[in-house]
Every structure is written in C-alpha cells, then in structure tokens.
Coordinates of C-alpha atoms in Angstrom, one line a residue:
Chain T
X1 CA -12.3 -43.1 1.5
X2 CA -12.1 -45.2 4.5
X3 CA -14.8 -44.0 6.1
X4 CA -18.5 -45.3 7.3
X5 CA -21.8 -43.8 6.8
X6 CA -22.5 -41.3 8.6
X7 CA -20.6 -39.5 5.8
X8 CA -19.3 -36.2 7.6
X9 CA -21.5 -33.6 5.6
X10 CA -24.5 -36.0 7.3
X11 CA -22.8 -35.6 10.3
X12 CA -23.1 -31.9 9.9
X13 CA -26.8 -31.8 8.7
X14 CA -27.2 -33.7 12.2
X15 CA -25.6 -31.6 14.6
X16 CA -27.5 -28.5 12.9
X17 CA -30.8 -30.4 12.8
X18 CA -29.9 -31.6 16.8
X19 CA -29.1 -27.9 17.6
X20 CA -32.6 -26.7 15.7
X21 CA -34.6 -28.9 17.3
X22 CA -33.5 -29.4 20.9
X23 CA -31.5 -26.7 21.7
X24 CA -33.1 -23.4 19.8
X25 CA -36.2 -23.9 21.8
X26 CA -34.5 -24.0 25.3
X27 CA -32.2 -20.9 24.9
X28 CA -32.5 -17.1 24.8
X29 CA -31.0 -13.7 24.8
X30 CA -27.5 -13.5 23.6
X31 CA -26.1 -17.4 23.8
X32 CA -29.8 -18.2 21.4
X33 CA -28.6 -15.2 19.2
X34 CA -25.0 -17.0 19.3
X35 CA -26.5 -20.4 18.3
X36 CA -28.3 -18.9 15.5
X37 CA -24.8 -17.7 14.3
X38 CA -23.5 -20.6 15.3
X39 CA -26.3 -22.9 13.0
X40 CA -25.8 -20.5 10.2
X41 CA -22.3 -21.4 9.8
X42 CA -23.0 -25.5 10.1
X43 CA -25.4 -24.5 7.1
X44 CA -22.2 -22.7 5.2
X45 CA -20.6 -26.1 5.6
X46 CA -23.5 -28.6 4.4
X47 CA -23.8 -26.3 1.2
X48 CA -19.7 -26.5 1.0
X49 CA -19.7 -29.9 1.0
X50 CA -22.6 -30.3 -1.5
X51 CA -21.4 -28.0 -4.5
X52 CA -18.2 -26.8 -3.3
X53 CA -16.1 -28.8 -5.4
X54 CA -17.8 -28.6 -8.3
X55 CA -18.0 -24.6 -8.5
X56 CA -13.9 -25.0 -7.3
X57 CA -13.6 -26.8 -10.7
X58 CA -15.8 -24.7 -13.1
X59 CA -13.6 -21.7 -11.4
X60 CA -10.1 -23.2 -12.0
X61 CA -11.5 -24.3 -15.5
X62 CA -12.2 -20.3 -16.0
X63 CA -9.1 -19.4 -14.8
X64 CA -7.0 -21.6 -16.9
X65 CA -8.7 -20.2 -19.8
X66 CA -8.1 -16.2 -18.7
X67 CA -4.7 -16.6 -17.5
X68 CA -3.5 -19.1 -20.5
X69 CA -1.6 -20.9 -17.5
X70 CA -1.9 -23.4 -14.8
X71 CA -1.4 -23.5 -11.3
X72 CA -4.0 -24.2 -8.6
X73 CA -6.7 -22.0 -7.4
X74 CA -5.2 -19.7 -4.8
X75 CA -2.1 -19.4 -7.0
X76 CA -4.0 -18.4 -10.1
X77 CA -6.7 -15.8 -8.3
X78 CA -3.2 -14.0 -6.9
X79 CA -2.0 -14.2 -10.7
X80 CA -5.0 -12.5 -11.4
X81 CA -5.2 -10.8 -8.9
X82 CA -1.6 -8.8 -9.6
X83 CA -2.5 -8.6 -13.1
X84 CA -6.1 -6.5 -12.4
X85 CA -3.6 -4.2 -10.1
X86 CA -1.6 -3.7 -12.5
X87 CA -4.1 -3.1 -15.6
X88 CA -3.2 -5.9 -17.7
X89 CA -6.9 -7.3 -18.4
X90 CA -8.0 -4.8 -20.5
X91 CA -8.4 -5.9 -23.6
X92 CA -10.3 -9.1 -21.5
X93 CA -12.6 -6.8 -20.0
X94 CA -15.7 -8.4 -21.0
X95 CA -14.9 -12.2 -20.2
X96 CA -13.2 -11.2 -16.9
X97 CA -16.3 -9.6 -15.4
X98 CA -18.2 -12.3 -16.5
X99 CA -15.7 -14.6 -14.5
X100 CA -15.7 -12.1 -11.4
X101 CA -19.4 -12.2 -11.0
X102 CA -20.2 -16.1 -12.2
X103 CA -17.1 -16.9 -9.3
X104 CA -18.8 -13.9 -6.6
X105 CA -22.2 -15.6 -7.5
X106 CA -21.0 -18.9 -6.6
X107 CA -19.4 -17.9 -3.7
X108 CA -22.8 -16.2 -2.3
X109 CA -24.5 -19.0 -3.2
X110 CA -22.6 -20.7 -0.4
X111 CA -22.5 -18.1 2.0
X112 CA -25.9 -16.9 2.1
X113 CA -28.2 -17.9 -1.0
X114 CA -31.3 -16.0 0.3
X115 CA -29.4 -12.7 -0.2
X116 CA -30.5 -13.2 -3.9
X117 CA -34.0 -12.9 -3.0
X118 CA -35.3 -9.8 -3.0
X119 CA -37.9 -9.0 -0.4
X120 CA -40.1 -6.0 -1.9
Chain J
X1 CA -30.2 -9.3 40.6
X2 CA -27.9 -11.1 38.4
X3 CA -25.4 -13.3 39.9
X4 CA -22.8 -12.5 37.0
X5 CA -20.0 -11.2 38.4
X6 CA -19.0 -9.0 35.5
X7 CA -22.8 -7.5 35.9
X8 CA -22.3 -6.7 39.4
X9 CA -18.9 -4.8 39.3
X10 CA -20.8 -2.7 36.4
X11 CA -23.0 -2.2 38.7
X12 CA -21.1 -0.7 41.8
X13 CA -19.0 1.7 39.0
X14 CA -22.5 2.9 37.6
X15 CA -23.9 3.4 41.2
X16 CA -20.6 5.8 42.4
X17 CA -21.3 7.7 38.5
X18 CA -24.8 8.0 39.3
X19 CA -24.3 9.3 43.0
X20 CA -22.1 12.2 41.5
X21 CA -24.5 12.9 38.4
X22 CA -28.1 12.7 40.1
X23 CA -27.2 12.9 43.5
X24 CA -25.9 10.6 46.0
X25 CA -29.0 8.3 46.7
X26 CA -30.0 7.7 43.3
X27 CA -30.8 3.5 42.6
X28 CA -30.1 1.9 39.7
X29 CA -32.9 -0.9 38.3
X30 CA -32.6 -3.2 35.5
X31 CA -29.8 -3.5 34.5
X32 CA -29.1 -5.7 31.1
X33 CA -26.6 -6.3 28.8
X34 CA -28.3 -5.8 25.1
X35 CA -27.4 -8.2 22.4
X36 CA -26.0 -8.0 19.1
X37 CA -22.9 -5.7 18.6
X38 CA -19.8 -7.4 17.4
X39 CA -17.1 -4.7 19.2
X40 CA -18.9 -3.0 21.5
X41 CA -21.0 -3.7 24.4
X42 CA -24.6 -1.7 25.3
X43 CA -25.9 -2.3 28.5
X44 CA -29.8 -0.5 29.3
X45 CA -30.8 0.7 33.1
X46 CA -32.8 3.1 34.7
X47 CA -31.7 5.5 37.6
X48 CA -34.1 6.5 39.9
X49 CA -32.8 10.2 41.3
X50 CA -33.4 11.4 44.7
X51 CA -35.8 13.5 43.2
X52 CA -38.1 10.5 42.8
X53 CA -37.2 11.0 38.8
X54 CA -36.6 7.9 36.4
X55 CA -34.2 8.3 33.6
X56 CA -34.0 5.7 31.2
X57 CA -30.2 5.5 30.2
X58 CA -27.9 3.2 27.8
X59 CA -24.4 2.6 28.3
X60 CA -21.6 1.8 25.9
X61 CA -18.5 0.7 26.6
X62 CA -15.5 -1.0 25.0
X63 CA -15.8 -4.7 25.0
X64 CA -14.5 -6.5 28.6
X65 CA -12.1 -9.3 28.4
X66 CA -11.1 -11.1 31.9
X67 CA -8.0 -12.8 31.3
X68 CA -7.3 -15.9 33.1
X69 CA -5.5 -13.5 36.3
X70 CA -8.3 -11.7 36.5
X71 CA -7.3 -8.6 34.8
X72 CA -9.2 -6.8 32.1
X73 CA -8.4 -6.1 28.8
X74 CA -9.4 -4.5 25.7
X75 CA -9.3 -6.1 21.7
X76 CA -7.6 -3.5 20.0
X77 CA -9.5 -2.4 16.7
X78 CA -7.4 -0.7 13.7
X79 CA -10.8 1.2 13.2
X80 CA -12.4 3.8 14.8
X81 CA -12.3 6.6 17.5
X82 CA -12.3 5.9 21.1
X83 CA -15.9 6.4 23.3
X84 CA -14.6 9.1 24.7
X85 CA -14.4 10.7 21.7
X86 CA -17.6 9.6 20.1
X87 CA -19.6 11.0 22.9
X88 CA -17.7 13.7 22.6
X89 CA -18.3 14.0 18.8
X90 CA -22.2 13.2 19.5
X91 CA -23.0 16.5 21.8
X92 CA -21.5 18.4 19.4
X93 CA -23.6 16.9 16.8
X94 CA -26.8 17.8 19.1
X95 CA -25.7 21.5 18.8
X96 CA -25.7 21.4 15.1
X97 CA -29.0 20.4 14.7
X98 CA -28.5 16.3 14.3
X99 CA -31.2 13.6 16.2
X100 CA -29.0 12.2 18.6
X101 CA -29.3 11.4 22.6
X102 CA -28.3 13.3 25.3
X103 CA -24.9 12.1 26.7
X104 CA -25.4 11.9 30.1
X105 CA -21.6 11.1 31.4
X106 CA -18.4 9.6 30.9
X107 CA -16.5 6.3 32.5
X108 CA -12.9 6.3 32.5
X109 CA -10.9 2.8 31.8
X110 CA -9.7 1.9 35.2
X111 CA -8.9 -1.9 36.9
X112 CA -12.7 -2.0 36.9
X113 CA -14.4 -1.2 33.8
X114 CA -13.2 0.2 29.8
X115 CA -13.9 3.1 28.4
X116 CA -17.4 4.6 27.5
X117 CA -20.0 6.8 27.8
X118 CA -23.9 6.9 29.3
X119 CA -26.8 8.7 27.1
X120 CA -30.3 8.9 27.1
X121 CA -32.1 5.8 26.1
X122 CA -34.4 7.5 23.5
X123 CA -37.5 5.2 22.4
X124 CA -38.0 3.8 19.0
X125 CA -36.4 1.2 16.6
X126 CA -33.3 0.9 15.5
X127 CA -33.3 -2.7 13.8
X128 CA -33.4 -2.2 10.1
X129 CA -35.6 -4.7 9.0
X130 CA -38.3 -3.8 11.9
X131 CA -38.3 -0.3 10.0
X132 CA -38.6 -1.2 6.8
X133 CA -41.6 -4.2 7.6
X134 CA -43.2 -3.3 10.3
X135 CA -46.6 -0.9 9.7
X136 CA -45.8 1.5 12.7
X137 CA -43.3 2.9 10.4
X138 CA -44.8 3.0 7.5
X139 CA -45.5 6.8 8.0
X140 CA -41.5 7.1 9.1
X141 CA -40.7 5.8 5.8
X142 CA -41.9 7.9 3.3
X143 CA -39.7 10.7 5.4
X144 CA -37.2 8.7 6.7
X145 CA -34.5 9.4 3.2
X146 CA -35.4 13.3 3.5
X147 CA -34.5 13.0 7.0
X148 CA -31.6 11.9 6.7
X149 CA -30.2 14.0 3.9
X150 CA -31.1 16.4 6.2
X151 CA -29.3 15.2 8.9
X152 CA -26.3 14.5 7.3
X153 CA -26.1 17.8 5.9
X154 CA -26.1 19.3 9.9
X155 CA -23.5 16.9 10.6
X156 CA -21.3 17.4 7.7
X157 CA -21.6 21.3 8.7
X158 CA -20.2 20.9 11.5
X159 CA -17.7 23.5 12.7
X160 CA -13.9 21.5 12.4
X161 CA -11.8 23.7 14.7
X162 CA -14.5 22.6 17.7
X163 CA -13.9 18.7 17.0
X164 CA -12.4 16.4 18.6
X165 CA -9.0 14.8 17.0
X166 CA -9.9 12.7 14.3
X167 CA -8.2 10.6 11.5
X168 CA -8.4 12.4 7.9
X169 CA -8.5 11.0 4.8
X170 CA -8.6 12.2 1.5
X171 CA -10.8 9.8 -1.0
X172 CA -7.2 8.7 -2.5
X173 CA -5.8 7.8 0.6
X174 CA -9.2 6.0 1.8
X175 CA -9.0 3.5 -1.1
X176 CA -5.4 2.8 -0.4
X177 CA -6.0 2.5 3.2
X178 CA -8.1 -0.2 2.6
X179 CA -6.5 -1.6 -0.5
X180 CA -3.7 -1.8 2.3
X181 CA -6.0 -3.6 4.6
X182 CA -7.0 -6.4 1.6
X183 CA -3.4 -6.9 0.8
X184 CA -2.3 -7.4 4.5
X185 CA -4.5 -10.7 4.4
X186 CA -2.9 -13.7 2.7
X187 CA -5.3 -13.9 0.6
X188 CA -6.5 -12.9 -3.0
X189 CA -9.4 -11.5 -3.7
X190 CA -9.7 -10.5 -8.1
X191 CA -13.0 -9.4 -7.6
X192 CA -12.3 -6.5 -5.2
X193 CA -8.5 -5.7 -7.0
X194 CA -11.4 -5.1 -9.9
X195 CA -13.2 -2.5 -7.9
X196 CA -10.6 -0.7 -6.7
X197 CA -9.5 -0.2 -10.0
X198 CA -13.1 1.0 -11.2
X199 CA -12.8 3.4 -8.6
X200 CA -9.3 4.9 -8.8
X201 CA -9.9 5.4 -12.7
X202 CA -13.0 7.8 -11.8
X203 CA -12.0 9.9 -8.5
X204 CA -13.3 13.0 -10.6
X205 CA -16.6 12.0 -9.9
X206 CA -15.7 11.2 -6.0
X207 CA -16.1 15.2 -5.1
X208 CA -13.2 17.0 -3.1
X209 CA -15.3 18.6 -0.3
X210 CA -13.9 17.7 3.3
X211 CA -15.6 17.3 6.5
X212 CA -17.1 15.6 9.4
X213 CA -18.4 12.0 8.3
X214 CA -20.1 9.7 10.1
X215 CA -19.0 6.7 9.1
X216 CA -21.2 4.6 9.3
X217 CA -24.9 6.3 8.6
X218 CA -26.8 3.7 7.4
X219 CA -30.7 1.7 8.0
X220 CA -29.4 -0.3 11.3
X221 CA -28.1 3.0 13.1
X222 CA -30.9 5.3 12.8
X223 CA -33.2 5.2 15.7
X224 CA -37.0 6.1 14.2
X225 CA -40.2 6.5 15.8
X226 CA -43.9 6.2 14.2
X227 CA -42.9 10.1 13.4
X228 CA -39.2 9.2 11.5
X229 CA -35.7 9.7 12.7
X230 CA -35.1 10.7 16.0
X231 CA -31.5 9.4 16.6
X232 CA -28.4 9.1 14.5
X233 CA -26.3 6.1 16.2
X234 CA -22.9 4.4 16.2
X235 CA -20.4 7.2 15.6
X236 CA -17.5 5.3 16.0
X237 CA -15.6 5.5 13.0
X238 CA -16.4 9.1 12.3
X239 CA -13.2 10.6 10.7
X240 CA -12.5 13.6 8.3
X241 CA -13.2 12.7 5.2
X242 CA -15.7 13.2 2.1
X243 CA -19.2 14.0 3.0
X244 CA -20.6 12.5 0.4
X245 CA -19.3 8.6 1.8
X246 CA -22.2 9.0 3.9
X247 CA -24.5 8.9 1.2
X248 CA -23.3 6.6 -0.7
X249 CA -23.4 4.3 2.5
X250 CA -26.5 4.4 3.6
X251 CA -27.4 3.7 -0.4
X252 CA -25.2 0.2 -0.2
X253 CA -27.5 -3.1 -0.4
X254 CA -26.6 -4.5 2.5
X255 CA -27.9 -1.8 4.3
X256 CA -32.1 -2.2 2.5
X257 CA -32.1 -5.6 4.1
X258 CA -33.5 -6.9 0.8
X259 CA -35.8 -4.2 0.4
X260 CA -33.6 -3.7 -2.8
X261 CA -36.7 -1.2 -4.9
X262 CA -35.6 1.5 -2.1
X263 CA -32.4 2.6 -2.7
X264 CA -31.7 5.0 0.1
X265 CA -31.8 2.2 3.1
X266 CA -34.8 0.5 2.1
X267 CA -36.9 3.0 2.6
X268 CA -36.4 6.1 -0.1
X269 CA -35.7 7.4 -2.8
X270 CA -32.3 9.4 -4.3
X271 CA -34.2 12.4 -4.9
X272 CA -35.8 12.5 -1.2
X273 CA -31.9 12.2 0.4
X274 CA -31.0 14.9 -2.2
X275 CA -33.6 17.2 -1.5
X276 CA -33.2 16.4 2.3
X277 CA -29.3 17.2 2.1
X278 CA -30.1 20.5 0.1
X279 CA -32.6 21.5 2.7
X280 CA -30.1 21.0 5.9
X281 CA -27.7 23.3 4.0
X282 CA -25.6 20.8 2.4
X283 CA -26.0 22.3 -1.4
X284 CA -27.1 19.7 -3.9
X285 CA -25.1 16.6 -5.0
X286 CA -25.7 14.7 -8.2
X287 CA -27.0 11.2 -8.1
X288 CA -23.6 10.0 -9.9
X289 CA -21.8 11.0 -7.1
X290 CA -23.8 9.4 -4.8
X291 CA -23.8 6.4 -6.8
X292 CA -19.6 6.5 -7.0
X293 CA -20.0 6.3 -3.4
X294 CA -22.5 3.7 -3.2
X295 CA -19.9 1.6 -4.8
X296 CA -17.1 3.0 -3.3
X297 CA -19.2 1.8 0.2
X298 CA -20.4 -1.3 -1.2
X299 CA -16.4 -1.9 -1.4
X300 CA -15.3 -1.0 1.8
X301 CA -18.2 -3.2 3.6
X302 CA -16.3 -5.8 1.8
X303 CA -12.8 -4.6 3.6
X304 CA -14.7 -4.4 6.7
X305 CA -15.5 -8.1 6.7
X306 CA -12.0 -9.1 5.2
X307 CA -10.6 -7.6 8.3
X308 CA -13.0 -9.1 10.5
X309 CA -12.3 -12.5 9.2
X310 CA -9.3 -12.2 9.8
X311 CA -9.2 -10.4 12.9
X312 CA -11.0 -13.5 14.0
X313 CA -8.2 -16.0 12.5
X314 CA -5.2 -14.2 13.5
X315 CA -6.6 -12.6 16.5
X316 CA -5.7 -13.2 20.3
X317 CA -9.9 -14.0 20.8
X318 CA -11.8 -15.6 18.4
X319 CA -14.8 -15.1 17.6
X320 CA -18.0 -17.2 16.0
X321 CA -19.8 -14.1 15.2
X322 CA -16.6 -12.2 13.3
X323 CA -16.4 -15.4 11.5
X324 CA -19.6 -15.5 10.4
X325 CA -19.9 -12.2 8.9
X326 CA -16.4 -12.7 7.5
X327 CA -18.3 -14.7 5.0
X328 CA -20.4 -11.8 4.5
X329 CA -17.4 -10.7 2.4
X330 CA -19.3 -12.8 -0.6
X331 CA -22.5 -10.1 -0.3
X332 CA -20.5 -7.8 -0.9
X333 CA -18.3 -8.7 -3.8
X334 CA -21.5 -10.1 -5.4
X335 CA -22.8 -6.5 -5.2
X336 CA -20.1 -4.7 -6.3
X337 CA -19.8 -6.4 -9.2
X338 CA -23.4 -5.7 -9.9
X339 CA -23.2 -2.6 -9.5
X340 CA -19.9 -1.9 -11.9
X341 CA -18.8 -2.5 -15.6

C-alpha cells in the first residue's frame, strides 16, 4: 500500500485524541454536545478499521455456508434477505438465528460495544 | 442578549404572541435554545406579565433552515403530526386525566418563524438516565411503571370523535408500513426481514383494540419529579392505532438506558404497568401481549434509525447527529434478535 506511517486508522485515533483533549474542554452547549457526536463516530471508524475486515470475512464465510452459493456480502445478505421474506429458511431455523445474532453482535460491537454492558 | 440573528427574530415573534396572550407590556427574559432533539427545536423563556407575574414557558417549533436567499424552510419528515396538531392532541389529553403541560398558545408558519406551539415549562427531569440514577428519584421510581400504566390508560380512553385528524393504522398495515420503509433503502437488512416474519406469523397475540396512541411513551419523554410522573412529552407521532404499542415501547431496551433488570423503562416492573393500566380504566392486558409489542417496538426503533440514516444520506441537509444514531440501527437488531426464536 503505498502509503507512510501515519497509517490512516492512526490518523483517526489522532484527530479523536486532538478533539478530546484540546477541543472538549473549550466548548459547550450544543456545538460540545455535537463534538461528542461528532468523536463518537471517529471512534466507530478506529474500531472499523481494527476488526472490520475480519468480522466481514467470518460473515461472508457464514453466508457461503447458508446460502450454498457465492457472491459478495451485500449480494448474499439481499439473497438472504428475499429468501427470509419469502419463508424459505425454515428447515435452517436454528443455524440462521445463530448467523443473525453472531452477524448483529458483530455489528454492535462496532457501533457501540458498551451497549452490552448492563448497568444494574 | 444574544447577537444570533435567528434568536432575535424569535424573539420579536414571541414578544407580538406574548403582548396578545398576557397583555401588551409583558417582557420576555432568557431566552435559549435547549439542546438535544434531532427534528425539533425547544427553546425555554420566561414572560413577565403586566401583572408583575413570571411564567416559565417552553417553545417548540419545527426545525428552521435559512437557505442561502434568506428564506426559511422546513425538512420534511414522513413521520409524525404537525405541532399544531400535537398541541392540539396534548389539551385534550389534559382533560382526560393525562400529566401533561398547559399549552399556552400557538405560532403560525409565516416568512418569520415554523410552526409550533408554547406550554408551560413544568419542573422536573426528563433525561432518562438522570431518572433512573439519580437518588432524588428514587421514590419516583418505584411508582413511576404504575404511573404510567395509568396514564396510558387516560390517553388510550380518549374520546375519538373530539381528536384531531390523525393517521390510522391497523397492526397489519403498521408492520408493512415500515417493512415499506426498510425496503425503500438500498440496502439489506436479514436480521430485521427475520423479525418481521416473527411478527406477522403471531398477530393473534398483537390484540385488535384501536385507539389514541402516543407513539412514542417511553423513559426519555416522561417528565418526573421527586413525587413520579408529572408530564407525558413528545406527542408527535401519535396516530390511531393499537394501545397496547405503547406498552410494548416503553418496555424496549433502548429505552432502560442499560438499566436492563427493570423492564418497564428502567424503572418497573410488568405487573406495576399492568396494574397501573387496569387502574386508569384500561382493563387488563397479559404480559405476552405486551411482550409481542416490546418486540414489535424493539423493531420499529430499528426502522426509525434506517430511515434516519438515510434521511441523512439522501437528504437535502445532512446531518452528523442522524448519522450517528443511524448506526443505532445495530442496538436494535442485536436486541430483537435477543429477544426472538
């Protein structure tokens, strides 16, 4: 990849370190709720960037196996997709859900991994 | 006084209101625009009448766009009733017995300001987590699920003929309205296609009663005090519908801000809603229906974000915070296959 270091995920752990240290503490009311958004989603990315393309491959793996055919990620979660619609996964029930929630885990885990923590 | 130019034509429109309302003389003080809200926009003041009276107000309005010549403009939302409307729908609810605030009066969309509607800026909290932590509620809480079992059962009483106009749906046409709304995006989504199947293959247990709903009656729009609920906020996507979406909502995860041991908002339990619901006149409802709705709620939070997301991606004005709770979407499924088999 013809690229230097900074690699761009450490890019992006920079800006969202830059924005936590020096900005958070100068701002507030609505543009410091904004930033908080705004830090939330650099920390989306970083996570993306870490294990993103390993979960895409363990999901593609999955759906290989479900479907019996190949295609690429979006093309295969629409197969599946039509085929839920239409009640064709029945007699798959138990290894679909299994697929749905390891895939809907994964994807949490990028978008907001302290939502697994309960707080009571 | 605030410089913003925005601020200070809200200002001069709230100031010929108030001169009609309280009485021409009355001042306005402190004026702010409150944060959070992804839609709509709440702005606090206080009018001093000629009378020498303070009234703490809150205004809500439809979100102000200046375009580049100056003009305003509103986003148009595919959700929801107009403020007219849920002012409107919120009186009414005062006369049937739910918390709610006074509305004090109306502004018309002109070349100035959108549409909305002024009420009474009652005191308490409305941010979920602050309820649910914080020991000044920790009375609140233990009546906080009654309460609002209670309340919903006033609403969901209320008399039709005297409401407003308002969308109706049938469960049926609910889930395909928003099975509608997923397939609209290009994009696919196997985990909700899974739990609108769940769903559809059990509408027996969805109930067939049809009334006022809220909407959206959940932890986050109840305003509560040290002595429980004493507002029921946000009525803007109140339709005709089935009651019993309303407690299944305030039941979905998202909703107990991790406080996941409570099921009823964080805060109570099934059999308090229940008994609450029974008490306002509502009859009793079994806990399966409830939980059908819980997942039925759990689902359409997850449409709700779809179309955010992409209201921010194909939408004439983007926005950071729509595209940040479009990855919300992810809670949501992650829940709903939880809660399924």
């Amino acid at each position: 990849m013809p690229t230097d270091r900074p690699t761009a995920a450490e890019l992006v752990s920079a800006v969202k370190q830059h924005l936590q240290d020096n900005v958070v503490p100068v701002m507030e009311g609505q543009p410091a709720f904004h930033l908080r958004v705004a830090i939330n989603a650099l920390a989306i990315v970083e996570r993306t960037m870490a294990d993103g393309e390993t979960m895409n491959r363990a999901e593609l793996e999955r759906l290989r196996v479900l479907l019996g055919e190949d295609g690429n990620l979006i093309d295969l979660n629409r197969r599946l997709s039509a085929q839920i619609e239409a009640g064709e996964m029945g007699e798959q029930k138990d290894t679909l859900l299994t697929h749905l929630r390891r895939t809907a885990l994964d994807k949490l885990q990028l978008a907001n991994p302290r939502y697994l923590i309960p707080r009571d | 006084m605030h410089d913003d130019p925005a601020t200070v034509v809200l200002q001069q429109v709230l100031l010929e209101e108030l001169a009609k309302v309280y009485g021409f003389g009355s001042t306005l003080a402190d004026l702010q625009k409150l944060s959070g809200g992804a839609s709509r926009e709440t702005w606090s003041f206080d009018v001093s009448t000629p009378e020498g009276e303070t009234v703490p107000l809150i205004l809500k309005r439809d979100p102000v766009i200046v375009e580049p010549d100056g003009s305003i403009s509103t986003e148009e939302s595919r959700l929801g009733v107009t403020r007219a409307t849920e002012g409107r729908l919120m009186e009414l609810a005062g006369g049937a017995g739910v918390p709610v605030p006074d509305v004090a009066f109306y502004l018309s969309e002109d070349e100035r300001t959108t549409e909305g509607f002024v009420m009474q800026r009652l005191q308490g909290e409305a941010l979920g987590l602050r309820i649910l932590r914080e020991d000044a509620y920790a009375d609140a809480r233990l009546k906080l699920a009654f309460q609002c079992g209670h309340a919903a059962a006033r609403l969901h009483g209320m008399q039709q003929t005297a409401l407003p106009e308002l969308q109706s749906l049938d469960v049926a046409e609910e889930l395909a309205y928003h099975h509608e709304l997923m397939s609209s995006v290009d994009h696919p989504y196997p985990g909700f296609e899974y739990g609108f199947r769940w769903l559809e293959e059990r509408l027996e247990l969805a109930g067939d009663a049809h009334t006022l709903v809220h909407g959206d009656f959940r932890n986050g729009n109840f305003l509560v005090g040290p002595d429980g609920l004493r507002g029921v906020l946000d009525w803007e996507i109140a339709h005709l519908g089935n009651p019993l979406n309303d407690l299944g909502w305030i039941c979905v995860r998202s909703w107990r801000y991790g406080y996941l041991k409570k099921p009823v908002g964080g805060f109570g339990e099934i059999a308090e809603l229940q008994a609450g619901y029974e008490a306002g006149g509502g009859g009793w409802v079994s806990e399966e229906a409830i939980r059908y709705w819980e997942v039925f709620g759990t689902l359409r939070w997850g449409m709700l974000c779809i179309n955010m997301t992409f209201t921010h991606i194909n939408g004439s004005h983007t926005s950071l915070e729509k595209a940040v709770i479009g990855r919300r979407t992810a809670e949501t499924e992650y829940d709903l296959l939880q809660l399924i088999d």
